[in-house]
Coordinates of C-alpha atoms and ligand atoms in Angstrom, one line a residue:
M1142 CA 24.5 261.2 117.2
E1143 CA 24.1 264.9 117.2
F1144 CA 23.0 266.3 120.6
L1145 CA 19.8 267.8 119.1
D1146 CA 18.8 264.4 117.6
L1147 CA 19.3 262.7 120.9
A1148 CA 17.2 265.4 122.8
K1149 CA 14.4 265.1 120.2
R1150 CA 14.4 261.3 120.4
R1151 CA 14.1 261.3 124.2
A1152 CA 10.5 261.1 125.5
S1153 CA 9.0 260.2 128.9
V1154 CA 8.5 256.4 129.2
R1155 CA 5.6 255.2 131.2
A1156 CA 5.7 251.4 130.5
Y1157 CA 8.7 249.3 131.1
Q1158 CA 10.0 245.7 130.5
K1159 CA 10.6 243.6 133.6
R1160 CA 14.3 243.4 132.7
S1161 CA 16.5 245.0 135.3
V1162 CA 19.1 247.7 134.5
E1163 CA 22.7 246.5 134.7
R1164 CA 24.8 248.1 137.4
A1165 CA 27.4 249.2 134.8
V1166 CA 24.7 251.0 132.8
L1167 CA 23.5 252.7 135.9
E1168 CA 27.0 253.8 136.7
Q1169 CA 27.3 255.5 133.3
V1170 CA 24.1 257.3 133.9
L1171 CA 25.4 258.4 137.3
E1172 CA 28.7 259.6 135.8
A1173 CA 26.7 262.0 133.6
G1174 CA 25.1 263.4 136.8
R1175 CA 28.5 263.6 138.5
I1176 CA 30.0 265.9 135.9
A1177 CA 27.0 268.2 135.7
P1178 CA 27.6 271.9 136.5
T1179 CA 26.3 273.3 139.7
A1180 CA 26.3 276.9 141.0
C1181 CA 29.8 277.8 142.1
N1182 CA 30.6 274.1 141.8
R1183 CA 29.1 273.5 145.3
Q1184 CA 27.7 270.2 144.2
P1185 CA 24.8 270.1 146.7
V1186 CA 23.3 267.0 145.3
H1187 CA 23.1 263.4 146.6
L1188 CA 21.8 260.5 144.6
L1189 CA 20.0 257.5 146.1
V1190 CA 20.0 254.7 143.5
A1191 CA 17.2 252.1 143.9
H1192 CA 18.2 249.1 141.7
T1193 CA 17.0 246.0 143.6
P1194 CA 13.3 244.9 143.7
E1195 CA 13.4 245.7 147.4
S1196 CA 14.7 249.3 147.1
V1197 CA 12.6 250.0 144.0
A1198 CA 9.5 248.8 146.0
K1199 CA 10.3 251.4 148.7
V1200 CA 10.4 254.2 146.2
C1201 CA 7.2 252.8 144.6
S1202 CA 5.4 253.2 147.9
A1203 CA 5.8 257.0 147.5
A1204 CA 5.6 257.4 143.7
N1205 CA 4.2 255.8 140.6
L1206 CA 7.3 254.5 138.8
Y1207 CA 5.2 253.1 135.9
G1208 CA 6.9 249.7 136.3
A1209 CA 10.5 251.1 136.0
T1210 CA 13.1 248.7 137.4
A1211 CA 15.4 251.4 138.7
A1212 CA 15.0 254.8 140.1
I1213 CA 17.4 257.6 141.1
V1214 CA 16.1 259.8 143.9
V1215 CA 17.8 263.1 143.4
C1216 CA 18.3 264.9 146.7
A1217 CA 19.4 268.5 147.3
A1218 CA 21.4 269.7 150.3
R1219 CA 20.2 273.3 150.6
A1220 CA 22.8 274.2 153.3
Q1221 CA 25.6 273.2 150.9
A1222 CA 24.3 275.2 147.9
W1223 CA 25.3 278.5 146.5
V1224 CA 23.1 281.4 147.7
R1225 CA 22.7 284.7 145.7
S1226 CA 23.6 287.4 148.1
Y1227 CA 21.3 290.0 146.6
D1228 CA 18.1 288.2 147.4
G1229 CA 18.9 284.9 149.1
F1230 CA 18.0 282.7 146.1
N1231 CA 19.3 279.2 146.8
A1232 CA 20.5 277.2 143.8
A1233 CA 20.0 273.7 145.3
E1234 CA 16.9 272.7 143.3
T1235 CA 18.3 274.2 140.1
D1236 CA 21.5 272.2 140.6
A1237 CA 19.5 269.0 141.3
A1238 CA 17.5 269.6 138.1
I1239 CA 20.6 270.0 136.0
V1240 CA 22.0 266.7 137.4
T1241 CA 18.7 265.0 136.7
D1242 CA 18.6 266.3 133.1
H1243 CA 22.2 265.2 132.4
M1244 CA 21.3 261.7 133.6
M1245 CA 18.1 261.6 131.7
L1246 CA 19.8 262.4 128.4
Q1247 CA 22.6 259.9 129.1
A1248 CA 20.0 257.3 129.8
E1249 CA 18.5 257.9 126.4
A1250 CA 22.0 257.7 124.8
L1251 CA 22.4 254.3 126.4
G1252 CA 19.1 253.0 125.1
L1253 CA 17.3 253.3 128.5
G1254 CA 13.8 254.7 128.9
S1255 CA 13.2 257.2 131.7
V1256 CA 10.6 259.5 133.2
W1257 CA 11.3 262.5 135.5
L1258 CA 9.0 262.4 138.5
C1259 CA 8.1 265.2 140.8
Y1260 CA 4.7 263.8 141.8
F1261 CA 5.7 261.8 144.9
D1262 CA 5.0 261.9 148.6
P1263 CA 8.2 263.4 150.1
D1264 CA 7.4 262.5 153.7
K1265 CA 6.8 258.8 152.8
L1266 CA 9.9 258.7 150.6
R1267 CA 11.9 260.1 153.5
R1268 CA 10.6 257.5 155.9
E1269 CA 11.1 254.6 153.4
L1270 CA 14.6 255.5 152.4
Q1271 CA 15.6 257.1 155.7
I1272 CA 16.6 260.3 154.0
P1273 CA 18.3 262.6 156.6
D1274 CA 16.8 266.0 157.4
E1275 CA 19.6 267.9 155.6
L1276 CA 18.6 266.3 152.3
E1277 CA 15.5 267.3 150.3
P1278 CA 14.3 264.8 147.7
V1279 CA 13.6 266.9 144.7
N1280 CA 13.2 264.7 141.7
I1281 CA 13.0 261.0 140.9
L1282 CA 14.4 259.7 137.7
A1283 CA 12.6 256.4 136.9
L1284 CA 14.7 254.2 134.6
G1285 CA 14.3 250.9 132.7
Y1286 CA 14.0 249.3 129.3
S1287 CA 11.0 250.8 127.5
A1288 CA 8.0 248.7 126.7
Q1289 CA 6.3 251.4 124.7
E1290 CA 6.6 252.5 121.1
A1291 CA 9.4 255.1 120.4
A1292 CA 8.0 258.6 120.3
D1293 CA 8.2 260.6 117.1
P1294 CA 11.3 262.8 117.3
E1295 CA 9.4 265.5 115.3
R1296 CA 6.5 265.7 117.8
H1297 CA 7.8 268.9 119.3
K1298 CA 6.5 270.8 116.3
N1299 CA 3.1 270.5 117.9
L1300 CA 3.9 269.7 121.5
R1301 CA 6.1 272.7 122.3
V1302 CA 5.6 276.4 121.8
P1303 CA 7.2 277.9 118.7
L1304 CA 10.6 279.4 119.0
E1305 CA 9.3 282.9 118.4
Q1306 CA 7.1 282.5 121.5
L1307 CA 9.8 280.9 123.6
A1308 CA 12.6 283.3 122.9
E1309 CA 13.1 286.8 121.7
F1310 CA 16.3 288.4 120.5
I1311 CA 16.9 291.7 122.4
Ligands
LIG2372 C1 10.1 268.9 136.6 C2 9.3 267.8 136.0 C3 8.4 267.1 136.7 C4 7.7 266.0 136.1 N1 6.9 265.2 136.9 C5 6.3 264.2 136.4 C6 5.5 263.3 137.2 O1 5.4 263.4 138.4 N2 4.8 262.3 136.6 C7 4.9 262.0 135.2 O2 4.3 261.1 134.8 N3 5.7 262.8 134.4 C8 6.4 263.9 135.0 N4 7.2 264.7 134.2 C9 7.3 264.4 132.8 C10 6.6 265.5 131.9 O3 5.2 265.3 132.0 C11 7.1 265.4 130.5 O4 8.5 265.5 130.4 C12 6.5 266.4 129.6 O5 5.1 266.2 129.5 C13 7.1 266.4 128.2 O6 7.0 265.1 127.6 P1 8.3 264.3 127.1 O7 9.1 264.1 128.3 O8 7.7 263.0 126.6 O9 9.0 265.1 126.1 C14 7.9 265.7 134.8 C15 8.8 266.4 134.0 C16 9.5 267.4 134.6 C17 10.6 268.2 133.8

């Protein structure tokens, strides 16, 4: 499948089957995250993979996973990330977002549903998963087999700003 077709087909899934995600499938998702680019190749990202009912329940106590049976908590290590010397910009969260996006698209390619979550209680998540101070939970990628109707791949015609508004040739 062409990349653009895959990207158009992907949509946030907020209803999941009870079926759990096979470990081998999760490993392919994680591999897509592993190979993602990061600033200066510093790789300041650590992934906590909740894939058992117990660990998923811990994540659920801090976030609405919409019934997903797996969740990857994407953590950034700010001290390990590249910093722009001009102004101190730290690339940790950008790097974490690229890793998340790679995994989200790989999930789609494997027939998994997903939803990217930023609305969670970070303190609660830290406590539940015993996340050390040097890691900052940035995103959660909820994963599972979708229980909702597939989204129309042409929906972006209405749901995204037109190209002329998004980009200008200079
Ligand atoms: C950075 C980021 C944070 C998001 N946080 C949430 C969230 O906390 N809860 C949620 O239901 N969806 C969340 N989403 C999903 C967006 O709402 C969704 O991607 C957007 O509305 C476009 O819809 P689509 O994914 O179906 O194309 C988030 C997406 C991104 C990229």
